[in-house]
XYZ file of C-alpha atoms in Angstrom:
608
model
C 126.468 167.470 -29.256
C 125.812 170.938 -27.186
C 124.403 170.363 -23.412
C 121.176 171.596 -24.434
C 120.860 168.434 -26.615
C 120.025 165.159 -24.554
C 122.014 162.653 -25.035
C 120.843 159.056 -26.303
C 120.767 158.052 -22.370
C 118.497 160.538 -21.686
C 116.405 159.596 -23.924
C 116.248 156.158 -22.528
C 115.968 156.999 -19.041
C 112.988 159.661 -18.935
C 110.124 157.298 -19.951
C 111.193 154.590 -17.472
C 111.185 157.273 -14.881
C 108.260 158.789 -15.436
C 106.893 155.281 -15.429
C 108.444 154.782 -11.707
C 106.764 157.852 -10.770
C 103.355 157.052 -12.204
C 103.507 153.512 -10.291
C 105.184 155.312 -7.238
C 101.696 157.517 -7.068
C 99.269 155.130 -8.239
C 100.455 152.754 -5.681
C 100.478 155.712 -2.964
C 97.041 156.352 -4.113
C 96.335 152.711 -3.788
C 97.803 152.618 0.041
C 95.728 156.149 0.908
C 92.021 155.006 -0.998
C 92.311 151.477 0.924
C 93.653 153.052 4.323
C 90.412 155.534 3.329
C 87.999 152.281 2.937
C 89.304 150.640 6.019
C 88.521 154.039 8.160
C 85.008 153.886 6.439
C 83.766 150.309 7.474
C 85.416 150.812 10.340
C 83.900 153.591 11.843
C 80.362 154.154 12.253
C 80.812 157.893 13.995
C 83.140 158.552 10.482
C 80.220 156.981 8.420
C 77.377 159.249 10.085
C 79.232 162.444 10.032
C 80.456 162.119 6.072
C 77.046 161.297 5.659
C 75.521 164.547 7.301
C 77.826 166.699 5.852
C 77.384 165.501 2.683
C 74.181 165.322 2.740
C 73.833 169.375 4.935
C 76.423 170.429 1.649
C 74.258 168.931 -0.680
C 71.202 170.115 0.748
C 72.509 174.037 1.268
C 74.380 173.996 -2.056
C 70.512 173.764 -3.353
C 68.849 175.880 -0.821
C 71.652 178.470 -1.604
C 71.972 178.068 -5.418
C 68.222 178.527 -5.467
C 67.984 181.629 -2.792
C 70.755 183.158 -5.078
C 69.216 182.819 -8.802
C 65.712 183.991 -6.759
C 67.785 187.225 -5.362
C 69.564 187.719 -8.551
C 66.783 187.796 -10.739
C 64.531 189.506 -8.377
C 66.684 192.187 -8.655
C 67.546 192.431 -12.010
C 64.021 192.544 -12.781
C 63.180 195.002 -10.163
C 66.332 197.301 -11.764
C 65.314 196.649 -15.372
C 61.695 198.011 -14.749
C 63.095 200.718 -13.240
C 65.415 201.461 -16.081
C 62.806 200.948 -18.689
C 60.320 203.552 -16.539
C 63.166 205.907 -16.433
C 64.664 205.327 -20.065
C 60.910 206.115 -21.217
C 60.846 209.594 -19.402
C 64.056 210.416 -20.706
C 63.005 209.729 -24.083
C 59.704 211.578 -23.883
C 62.009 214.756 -22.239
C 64.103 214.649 -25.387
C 61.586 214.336 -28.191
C 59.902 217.549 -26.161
C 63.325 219.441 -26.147
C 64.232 218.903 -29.403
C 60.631 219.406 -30.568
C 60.573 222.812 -29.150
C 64.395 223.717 -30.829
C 64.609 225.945 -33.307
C 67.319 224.563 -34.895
C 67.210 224.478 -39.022
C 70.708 223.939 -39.814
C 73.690 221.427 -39.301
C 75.592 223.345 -36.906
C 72.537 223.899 -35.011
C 71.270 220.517 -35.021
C 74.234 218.891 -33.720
C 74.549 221.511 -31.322
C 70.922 220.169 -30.106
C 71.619 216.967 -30.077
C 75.311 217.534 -28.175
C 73.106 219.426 -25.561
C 70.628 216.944 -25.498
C 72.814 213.971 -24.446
C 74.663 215.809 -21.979
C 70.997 217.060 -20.433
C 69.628 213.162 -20.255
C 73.396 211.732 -18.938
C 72.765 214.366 -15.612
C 69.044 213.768 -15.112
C 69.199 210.418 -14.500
C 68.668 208.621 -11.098
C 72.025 206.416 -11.759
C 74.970 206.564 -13.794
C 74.023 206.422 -16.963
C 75.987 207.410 -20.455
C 73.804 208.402 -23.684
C 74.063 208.218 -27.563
C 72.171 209.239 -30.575
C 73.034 207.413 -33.268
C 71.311 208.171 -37.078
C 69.450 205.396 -38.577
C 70.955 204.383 -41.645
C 69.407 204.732 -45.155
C 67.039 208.290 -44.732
C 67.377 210.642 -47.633
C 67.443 214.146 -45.546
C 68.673 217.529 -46.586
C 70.641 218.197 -43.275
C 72.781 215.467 -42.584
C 74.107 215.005 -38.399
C 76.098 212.086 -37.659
C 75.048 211.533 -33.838
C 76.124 212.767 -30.390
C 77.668 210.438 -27.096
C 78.114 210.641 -24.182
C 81.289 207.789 -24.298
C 82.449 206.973 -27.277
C 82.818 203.054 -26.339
C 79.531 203.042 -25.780
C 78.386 202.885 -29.572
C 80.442 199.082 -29.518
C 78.209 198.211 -26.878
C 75.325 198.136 -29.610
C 74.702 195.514 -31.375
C 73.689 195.083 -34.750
C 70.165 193.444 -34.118
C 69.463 195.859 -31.059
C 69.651 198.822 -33.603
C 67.492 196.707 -35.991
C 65.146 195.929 -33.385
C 65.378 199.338 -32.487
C 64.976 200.764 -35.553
C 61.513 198.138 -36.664
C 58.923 199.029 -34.125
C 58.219 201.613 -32.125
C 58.500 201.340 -28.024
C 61.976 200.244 -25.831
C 64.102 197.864 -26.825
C 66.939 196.606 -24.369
C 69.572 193.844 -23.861
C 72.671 193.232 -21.077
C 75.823 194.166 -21.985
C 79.501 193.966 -20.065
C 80.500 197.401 -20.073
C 84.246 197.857 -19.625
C 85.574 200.272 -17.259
C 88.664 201.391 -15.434
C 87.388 198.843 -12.939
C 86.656 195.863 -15.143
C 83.369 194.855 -16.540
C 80.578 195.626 -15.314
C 76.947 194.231 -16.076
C 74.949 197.233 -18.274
C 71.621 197.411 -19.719
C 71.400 199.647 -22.791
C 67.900 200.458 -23.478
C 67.225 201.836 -27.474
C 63.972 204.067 -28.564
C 63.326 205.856 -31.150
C 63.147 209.852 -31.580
C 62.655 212.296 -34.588
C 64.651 215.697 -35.470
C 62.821 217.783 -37.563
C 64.837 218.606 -40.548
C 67.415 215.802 -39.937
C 65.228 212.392 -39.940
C 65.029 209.933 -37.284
C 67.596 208.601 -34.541
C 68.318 206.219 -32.237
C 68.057 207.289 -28.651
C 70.452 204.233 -26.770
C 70.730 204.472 -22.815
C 73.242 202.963 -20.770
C 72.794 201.995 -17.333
C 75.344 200.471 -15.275
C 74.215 197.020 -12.807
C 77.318 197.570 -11.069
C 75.519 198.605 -7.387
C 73.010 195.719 -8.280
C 76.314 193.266 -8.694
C 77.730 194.410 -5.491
C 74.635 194.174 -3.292
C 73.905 190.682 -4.749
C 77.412 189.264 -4.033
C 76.940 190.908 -0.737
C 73.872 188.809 0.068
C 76.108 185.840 -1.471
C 78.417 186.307 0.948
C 76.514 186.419 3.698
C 74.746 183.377 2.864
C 77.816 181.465 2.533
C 78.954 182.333 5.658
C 75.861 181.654 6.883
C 76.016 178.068 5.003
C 79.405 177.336 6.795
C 78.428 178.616 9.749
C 75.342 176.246 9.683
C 77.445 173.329 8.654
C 79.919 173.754 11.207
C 77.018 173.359 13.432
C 75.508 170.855 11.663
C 78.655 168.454 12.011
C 79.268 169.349 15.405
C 75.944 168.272 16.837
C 75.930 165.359 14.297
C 79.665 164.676 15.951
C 78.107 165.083 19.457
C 74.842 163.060 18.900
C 76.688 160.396 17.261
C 79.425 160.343 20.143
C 76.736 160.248 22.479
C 75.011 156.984 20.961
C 78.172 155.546 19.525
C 80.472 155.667 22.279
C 78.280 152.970 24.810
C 78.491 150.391 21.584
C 82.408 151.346 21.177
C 82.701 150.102 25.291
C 80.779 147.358 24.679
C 83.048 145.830 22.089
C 85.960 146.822 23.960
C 84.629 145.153 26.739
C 83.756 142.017 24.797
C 86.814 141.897 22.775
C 88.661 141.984 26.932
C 86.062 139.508 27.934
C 86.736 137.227 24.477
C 90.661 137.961 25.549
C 89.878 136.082 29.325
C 89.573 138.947 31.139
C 85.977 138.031 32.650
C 86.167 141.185 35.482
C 86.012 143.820 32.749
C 82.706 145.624 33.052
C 80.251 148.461 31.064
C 80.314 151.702 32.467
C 76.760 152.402 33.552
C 75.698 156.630 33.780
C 72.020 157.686 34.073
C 68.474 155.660 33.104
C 68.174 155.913 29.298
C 68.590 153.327 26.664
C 72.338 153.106 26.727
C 72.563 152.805 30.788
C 69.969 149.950 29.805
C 72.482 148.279 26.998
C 75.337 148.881 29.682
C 73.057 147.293 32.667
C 71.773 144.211 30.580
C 75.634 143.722 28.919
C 76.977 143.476 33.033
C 74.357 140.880 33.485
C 74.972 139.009 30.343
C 78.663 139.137 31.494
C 77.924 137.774 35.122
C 75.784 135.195 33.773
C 78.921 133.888 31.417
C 81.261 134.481 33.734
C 79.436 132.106 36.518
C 79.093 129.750 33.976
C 81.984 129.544 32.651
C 83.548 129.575 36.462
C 81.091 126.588 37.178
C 82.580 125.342 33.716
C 86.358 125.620 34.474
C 85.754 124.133 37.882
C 83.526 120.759 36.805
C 86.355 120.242 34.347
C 89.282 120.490 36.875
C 86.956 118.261 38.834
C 86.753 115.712 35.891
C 90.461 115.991 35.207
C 91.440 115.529 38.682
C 88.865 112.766 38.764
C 90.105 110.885 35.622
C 93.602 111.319 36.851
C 92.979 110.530 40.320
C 91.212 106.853 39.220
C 93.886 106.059 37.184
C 96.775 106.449 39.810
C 94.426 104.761 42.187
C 93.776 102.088 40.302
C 97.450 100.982 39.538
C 98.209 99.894 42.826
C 94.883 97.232 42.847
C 96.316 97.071 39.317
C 99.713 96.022 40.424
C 98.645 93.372 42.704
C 96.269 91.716 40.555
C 99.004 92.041 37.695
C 100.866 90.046 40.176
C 98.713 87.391 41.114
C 97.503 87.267 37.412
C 101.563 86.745 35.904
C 101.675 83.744 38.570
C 98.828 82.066 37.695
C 99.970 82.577 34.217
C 103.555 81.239 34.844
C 101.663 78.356 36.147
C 99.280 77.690 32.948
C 100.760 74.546 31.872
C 100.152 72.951 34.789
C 96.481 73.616 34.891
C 93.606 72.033 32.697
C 92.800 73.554 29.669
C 89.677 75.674 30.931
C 91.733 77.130 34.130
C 94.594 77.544 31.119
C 92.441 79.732 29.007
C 90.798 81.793 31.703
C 94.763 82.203 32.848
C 95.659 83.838 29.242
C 91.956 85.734 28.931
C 92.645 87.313 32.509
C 97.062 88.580 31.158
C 95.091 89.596 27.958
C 92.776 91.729 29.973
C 95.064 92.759 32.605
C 97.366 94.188 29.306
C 94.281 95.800 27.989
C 93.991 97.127 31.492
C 97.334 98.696 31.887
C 97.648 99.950 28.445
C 94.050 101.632 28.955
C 94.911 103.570 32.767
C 97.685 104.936 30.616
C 96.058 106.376 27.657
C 93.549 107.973 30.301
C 96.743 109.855 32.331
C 98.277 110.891 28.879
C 94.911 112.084 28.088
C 94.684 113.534 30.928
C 97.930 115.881 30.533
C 96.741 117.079 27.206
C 93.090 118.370 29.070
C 95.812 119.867 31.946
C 97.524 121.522 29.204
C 100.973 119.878 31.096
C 101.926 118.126 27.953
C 105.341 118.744 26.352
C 107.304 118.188 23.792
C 111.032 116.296 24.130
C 112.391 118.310 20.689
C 115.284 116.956 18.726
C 116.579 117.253 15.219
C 115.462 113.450 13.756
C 114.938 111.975 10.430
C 111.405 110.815 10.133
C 112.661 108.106 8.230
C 114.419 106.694 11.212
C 110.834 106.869 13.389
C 108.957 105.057 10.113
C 111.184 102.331 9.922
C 110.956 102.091 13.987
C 107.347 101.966 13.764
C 107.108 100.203 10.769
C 109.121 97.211 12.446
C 106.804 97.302 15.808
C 103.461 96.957 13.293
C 105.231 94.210 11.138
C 104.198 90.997 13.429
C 100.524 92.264 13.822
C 100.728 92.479 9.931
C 101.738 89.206 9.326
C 99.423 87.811 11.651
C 96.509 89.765 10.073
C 98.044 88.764 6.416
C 98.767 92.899 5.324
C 101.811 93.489 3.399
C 103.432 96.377 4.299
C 105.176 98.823 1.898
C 107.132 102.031 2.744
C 107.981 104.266 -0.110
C 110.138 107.410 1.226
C 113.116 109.546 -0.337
C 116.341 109.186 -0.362
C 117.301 112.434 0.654
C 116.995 112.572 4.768
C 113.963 114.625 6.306
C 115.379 116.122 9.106
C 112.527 118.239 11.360
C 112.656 118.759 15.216
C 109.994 116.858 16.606
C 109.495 114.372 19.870
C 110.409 111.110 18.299
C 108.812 109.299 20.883
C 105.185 110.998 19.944
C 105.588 110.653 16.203
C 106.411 107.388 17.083
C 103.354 106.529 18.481
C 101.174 108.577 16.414
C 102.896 106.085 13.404
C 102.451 102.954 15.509
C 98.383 104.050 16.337
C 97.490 104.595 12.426
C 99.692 101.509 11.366
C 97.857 99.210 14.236
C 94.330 101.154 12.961
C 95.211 100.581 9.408
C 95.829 96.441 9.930
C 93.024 96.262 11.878
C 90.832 98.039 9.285
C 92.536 96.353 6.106
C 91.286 93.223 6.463
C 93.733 90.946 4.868
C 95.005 93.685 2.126
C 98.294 95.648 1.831
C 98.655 98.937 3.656
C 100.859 101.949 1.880
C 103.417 104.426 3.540
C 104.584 107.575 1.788
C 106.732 109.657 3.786
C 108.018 113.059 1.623
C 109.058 116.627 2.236
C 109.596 120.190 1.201
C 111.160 123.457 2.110
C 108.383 124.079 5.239
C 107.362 120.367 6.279
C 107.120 116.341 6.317
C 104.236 114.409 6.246
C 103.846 110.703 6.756
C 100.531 109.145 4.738
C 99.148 105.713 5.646
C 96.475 103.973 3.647
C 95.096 101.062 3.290
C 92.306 99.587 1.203
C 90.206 98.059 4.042
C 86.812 98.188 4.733
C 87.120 102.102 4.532
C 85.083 104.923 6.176
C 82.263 107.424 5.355
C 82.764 111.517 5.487
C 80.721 112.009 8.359
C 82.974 108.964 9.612
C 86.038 110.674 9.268
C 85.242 113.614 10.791
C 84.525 111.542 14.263
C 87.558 109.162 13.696
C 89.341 111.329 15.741
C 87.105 111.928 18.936
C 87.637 109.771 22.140
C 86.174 105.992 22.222
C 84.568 106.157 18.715
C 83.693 103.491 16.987
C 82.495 102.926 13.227
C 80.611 99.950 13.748
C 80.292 99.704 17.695
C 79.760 95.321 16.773
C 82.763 95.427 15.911
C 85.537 93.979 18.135
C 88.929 95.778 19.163
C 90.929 92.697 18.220
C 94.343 94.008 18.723
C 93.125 95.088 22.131
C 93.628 99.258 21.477
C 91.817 101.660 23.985
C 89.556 103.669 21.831
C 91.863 106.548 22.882
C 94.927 105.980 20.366
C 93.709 107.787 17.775
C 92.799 110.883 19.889
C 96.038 110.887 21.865
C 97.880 111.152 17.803
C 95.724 114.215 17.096
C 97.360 115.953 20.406
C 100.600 114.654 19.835
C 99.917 116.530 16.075
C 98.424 119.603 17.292
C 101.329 119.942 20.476
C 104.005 119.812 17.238
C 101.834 122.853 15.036
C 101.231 120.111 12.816
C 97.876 118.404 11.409
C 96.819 115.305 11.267
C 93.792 114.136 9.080
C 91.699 111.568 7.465
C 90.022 110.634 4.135
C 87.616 107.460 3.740
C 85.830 105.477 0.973
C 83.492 102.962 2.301
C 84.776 99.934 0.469
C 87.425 101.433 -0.927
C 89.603 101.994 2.280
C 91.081 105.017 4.471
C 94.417 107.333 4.782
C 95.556 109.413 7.118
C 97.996 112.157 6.935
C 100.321 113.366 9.231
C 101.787 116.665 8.270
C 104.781 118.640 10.548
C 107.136 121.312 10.588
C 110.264 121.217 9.876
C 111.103 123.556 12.180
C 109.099 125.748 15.305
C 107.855 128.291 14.059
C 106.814 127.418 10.917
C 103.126 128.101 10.232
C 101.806 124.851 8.039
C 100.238 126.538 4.590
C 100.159 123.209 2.343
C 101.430 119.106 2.587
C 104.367 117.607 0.710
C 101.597 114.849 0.328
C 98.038 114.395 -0.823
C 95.242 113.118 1.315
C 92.986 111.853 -1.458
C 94.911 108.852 -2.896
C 94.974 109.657 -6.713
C 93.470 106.219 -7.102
C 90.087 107.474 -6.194
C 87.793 108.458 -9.184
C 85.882 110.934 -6.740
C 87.622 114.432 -5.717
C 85.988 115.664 -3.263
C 89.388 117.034 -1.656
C 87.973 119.911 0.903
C 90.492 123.133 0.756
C 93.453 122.136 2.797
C 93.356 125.951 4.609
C 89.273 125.266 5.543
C 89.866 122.112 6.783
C 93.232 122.661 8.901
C 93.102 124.300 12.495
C 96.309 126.617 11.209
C 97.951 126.065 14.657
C 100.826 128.213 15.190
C 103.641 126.254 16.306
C 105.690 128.954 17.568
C 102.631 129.366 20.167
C 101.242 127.302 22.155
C 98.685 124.616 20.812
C 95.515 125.480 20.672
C 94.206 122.307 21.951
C 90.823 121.375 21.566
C 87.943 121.766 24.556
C 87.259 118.849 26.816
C 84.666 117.014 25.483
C 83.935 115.747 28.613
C 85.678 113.463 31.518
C 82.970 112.748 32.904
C 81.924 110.969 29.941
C 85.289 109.221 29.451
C 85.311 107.574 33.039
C 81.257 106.716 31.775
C 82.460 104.797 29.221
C 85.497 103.501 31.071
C 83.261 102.157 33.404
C 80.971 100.825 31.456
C 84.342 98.853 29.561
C 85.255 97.417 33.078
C 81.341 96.183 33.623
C 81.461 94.745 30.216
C 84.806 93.137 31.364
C 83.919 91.906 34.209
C 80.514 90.441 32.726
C 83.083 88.520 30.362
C 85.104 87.522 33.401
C 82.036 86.240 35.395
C 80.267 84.242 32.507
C 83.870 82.549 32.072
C 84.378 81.985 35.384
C 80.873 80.433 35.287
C 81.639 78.269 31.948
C 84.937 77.240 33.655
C 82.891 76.168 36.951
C 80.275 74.395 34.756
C 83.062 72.457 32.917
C 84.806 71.233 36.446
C 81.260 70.024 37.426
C 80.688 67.752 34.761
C 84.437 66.513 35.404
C 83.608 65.710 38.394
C 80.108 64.235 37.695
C 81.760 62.182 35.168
C-alpha cells in the first residue's frame, strides 16, 4: 500500500468527521439563528430599522430595476431608429453608386463592390463594419462572391436574418454580441437588399456597434446605485434617529420599573421638554410617587400590626402568668370543691392551656411576618423526627380511636433540616389528621431520593374540597366554622408548618376528597441549596379513582433554598388580633354563662 492510498482507517474516520463537522456547524448555526431571534423580540429599535431597510431595499430595488429597463430600452430604441434611418441612406447611396458603375466584368464588379463597402464603413455617423454577401441560388453570367469590411462579421449573420433578408423587401435587423479585442459588445446588424447589374442581387448587412450606448447606460446605473445607497444610508439613519428618539423614553421607563420592581422606589424618569414622551416621563414619576406613598403607608401599617401583635402577646403573659397561677391553685385544690366549682376549675386550666399555647403561635407568627425566623440546621434522619412525632400524636389517637401506621425505608434519610420545626410541622398534620379522621386509621409514608424527603400523612376522614385545600393553609381557617377545635389547636398550626416548609426551600401541600379524606405532603431538601424539581412521594393517594393531580412545577412556589425564603405577604395583623379578640370574647362569654350556671346551681343548694 503506497501513501497515496488511504488506508482502511481512513476510510473509517472521514465520514464520522465530516459528520462532527456538519453537527459542529449546524449547531453553531443553531446558537447564531436563536441568539439572532432573541435580538429580534428583544429589540424594538432592531425590529423598526430591519424593517425600513428592508422595506427602503425592497422598495428602490423596484424603483431602480424599473428606472433601469425604462433607460435601457429608451435608448436602445432611440439608437435603433437611428441606425435603421442611417442604414437606409447608406443603402440608397450604394444602389446609386453602383447603379451609376460601369462595371461589366468580374474584376470590375468586385472592384465596385470592394470600393463600395469601404465608402459606406467611413460615411457613417458611428463605427460601423459592412458586408455584401450574394444571395444564394441566382443563375448569373458574372459570378462575385461578396466584399467585407471584417471578415467575422459574416458569423454574425444568421441564417434566418439572411432569409428574412432575402424574402421581402425593406430593413431587416437583429442584436448581436460582437466580439472584439475588448470583449463583446452589444451590435445591431441591419440587412437590405441591393441589385448589381450584371451580377444579380446581394445582401447589403450593416454593423453597428451599442458599445457607447452600453457604457452610458451602466453609467446612469451607477449613479443610481450610488444614489440608492446613498438614500438608504439616509434612510436608516433617520429611521435609527426617529426610532431612538421615541424608543429610548420607553427603554428608561422599563429600566426604571425593572429598579422600582428591584425595591429601589427613589429611581425616577428623566423628564426633557413638553411633548408626548416628557408627558409618559411626567405621568410615570407620578405613578411612581403614588406607589411609593402607598407602599410606605403599607410597610409602616404592617410594622405597626407586627409590633402590635407582638407587643399584646408579651403583654399579655405577665396577666397570663398570674392568672396561670391562681388558676393551677384552684386546680390543685379541685377535689376539695363540689362538682360545679370542680368543673369550672378544669374548664378555666383547659382554657388557660389554650391560652398559652395561642400567645405563642401569635409571637412565632409574628417572627415569620419580621422575617427574624431561623433555622437551627443539623444533619438528622427524618425517621428519627417521625417516630418522635408519631409517639407525641399516639395518645390523642387512641383517645379519638385512629390507628396509626408508619411505613418508611430502611435505608436512613439523612437531610439538614431544624428538627425541632419538622417536628412540629409532623405533630400539626398528625393532630389535624386525628381530628379530621373521625374514628378511622391515618397513613404515614416517609421516602427519599437523590435531591429530597418528603413525609405524606393521610387519613380517610371527613375530607376536604379543592377550593378547601387551597385555604387550609391560611391563618384561623376553618372548613366548617360549627365545628369545634376539640383538641384545643389555635387555628394557626397549620400556617406556622407552611413557614417552617417554605424557611427549609421545601413545600408543603394538600389534596382533599370530601368523604373520602385528606393528605398532606411535606417535601425537603436534602441539602441547602438544592432547588426542589419533583417529590419522592405522590400527593394524590393512588386509591382515588379521580386524577386531577395539578403539575407539581405550577403548583409549587420553587423557593430557592440557597436564598432566602420568599415568604408570603402579611395577610393582615390587624385581622389576626380581630379574630383573636373576638376568640377571647367568645371565651369569656363561655366563662361568664358558666360562672352563671355554677352560681345558679349554689342557689338552689342553698334554697334546698
Amino acid at each position: 500500500m503506497t501513501e497515496d492510498q488511504p488506508g482502511p482507517g481512513h476510510e473509517v474516520r472521514t465520514p464520522h468527521r465530516l459528520a462532527r463537522t456538519w453537527r459542529l456547524i449546524t449547531v453553531r448555526a443553531a446558537r447564531r439563528l436563536r441568539h439572532l431571534t432573541r435580538a429580534w423580540r428583544s429589540s424594538l429599535q432592531l425590529r423598526v430599522l430591519t424593517l425600513t431597510l428592508t422595506g427602503g431595499l425592497i422598495a428602490l430595488a423596484v424603483l431602480g430595476g424599473y428606472l433601469s429597463v425604462s433607460v435601457r430600452d429608451g435608448l436602445f430604441t432611440q439608437r435603433v431608429d437611428q441606425i435603421l434611418a442611417e442604414s437606409a441612406r447608406a443603402a440608397a447611396q450604394a444602389q446609386e453608386t453602383i447603379d451609376a458603375s460601369t462595371a461589366t466584368t468580374a474584376p470590375e464588379v468586385q472592384q465596385l463592390l470592394n470600393d463600395t463597402v469601404r465608402g459606406l464603413k467611413a460615411g457613417g455617423s458611428g463605427e460601423r463594419e459592412v458586408s455584401v454577401l450574394r444571395t444564394s441560388g441566382q443563375q448569373q453570367p458574372i459570378l462575385v462572391t461578396g466584399a467585407s469590411t471584417d471578415s467575422t462579421m459574416v458569423g454574425l449573420v444568421s441564417a434566418d436574418l439572411r432569409a428574412d433578408t432575402a424574402a421581402g423587401d425593406g430593413q431587416r435587423w437583429q442584436s448581436v454580441g460582437w466580439s472584439t479585442d475588448d470583449g463583446v459588445e452589444p451590435a445591431v446588424v441591419v440587412g437590405q437588399m441591393v441589385t448589381v447589374p450584371a451580377a444579380g442581387t446581394y445582401e447589403l448587412y450593416l454593423l453597428y456597434s451599442l458599445q457607447a450606448e452600453q457604457e452610458q447606460l451602466s453609467f446612469l446605473q451607477g449613479v443610481l446605485a450610488i444614489g440608492a445607497t446613498v438614500l438608504v444610508a439616509i434612510l436608516v439613519g433617520m429611521t435609527w434617529f426617529v426610532t431612538r428618539q421615541a424608543v429610548r423614553p420607553v427603554q428608561q421607563a422599563a429600566e426604571t420599573a425593572e429598579q422600582i420592581a428591584d425595591g429601589d422606589l427613589t429611581r425616577r424618569m428623566a423628564v426633557r421638554g413638553e411633548d408626548e414622551m416628557a408627558r409618559l416621563g411626567r405621568s410615570f414619576n407620578a405613578m411612581t410617587d403614588t406607589l411609593q406613598d402607598q407602599i410606605l403607608r403599607m410597610e409602616h401599617l404592617s410594622a405597626l400590626q407586627r409590633r402590635f401583635v407582638s407587643d399584646v402577646s408579651h403583654e399579655l403573659r405577665t396577666p397570663l402568668t398570674t392568672v396561670r397561677m391562681a388558676g393551677a391553685m384552684i386546680y390543685d385544690s379541685k377535689d376539695d370543691l363540689d362538682p360545679v366549682l370542680r368543673r369550672s376549675a378544669e374548664l378555666l386550666q383547659t382554657q388557660l392551656d389554650r391560652f398559652e399555647d395561642l400567645l405563642a403561635d401569635l409571637l412565632e407568627i409574628s417572627r415569620f411576618d419580621a422575617g427574624a425566623a431561623m433555622l437551627d440546621v443539623e444533619a438528622r434522619d427524618v425517621r428519627d423526627v417521625v417516630s418522635a412525632a408519631v409517639d407525641q400524636a399516639m395518645p390523642l389517637a387512641e383517645r379519638k380511636g385512629s390507628w396509626l401506621s408508619v411505613v418508611q425505608p430502611e435505608r436512613p434519610c439523612v437531610a439538614d433540616i431544624d428538627p425541632r420545626r419538622v417536628e412540629r410541622v409532623l405533630r400539626n398534620l398528625l393532630v389535624n389528621a386525628i381530628e379530621h379522621a373521625e374514628g378511622t386509621d391515618v397513613q404515614v409514608a416517609v421516602a427519599t431520593d437523590s435531591r429530597a424527603v418528603a413525609v405524606t400523612v393521610r387519613d380517610h376522614g371527613i375530607g376536604m374540597s379543592r377550593d378547601e385545600a387551597d385555604h387550609v393553609f391560611d391563618r384561623f381557617w376553618r372548613a366548617d366554622p360549627a365545628r369545634a377545635r376539640t383538641t384545643g389547636g389555635t387555628g394557626l398550626g397549620l400556617a406556622i408548618s407552611l413557614e417552617d416548609a417554605h424557611l427549609h426551600g421545601g413545600w408543603l401541600e394538600a389534596w382533599g376528597r370530601p368523604g373520602q379524606g385528606a393528605a398532606f405532603r411535606l417535601t425537603l431538601p436534602l441539602r441547602a441549596g438544592i432547588t426542589l424539581s419533583g417529590s419522592p412521594l405522590p400527593l394524590q393517594p393512588e386509591d382515588d379513582l379521580i386524577d386531577d393531580r395539578p403539575d407539581d412545577r405550577q403548583s409549587r412556589d420553587g423557593s430557592d433554598p440557597a436564598a432566602l425564603p420568599d415568604l408570603p405577604a402579611v395577610t393582615g395583623s390587624l385581622e389576626i388580633v380581630e379574630r383573636a379578640r373576638a376568640a377571647q370574647a367568645l371565651r369569656d362569654a363561655q366563662t361568664r354563662a358558666e360562672a352563671a350556671a355554677e352560681r345558679a346551681a349554689q342557689q338552689n343548694g342553698a334554697d334546698r
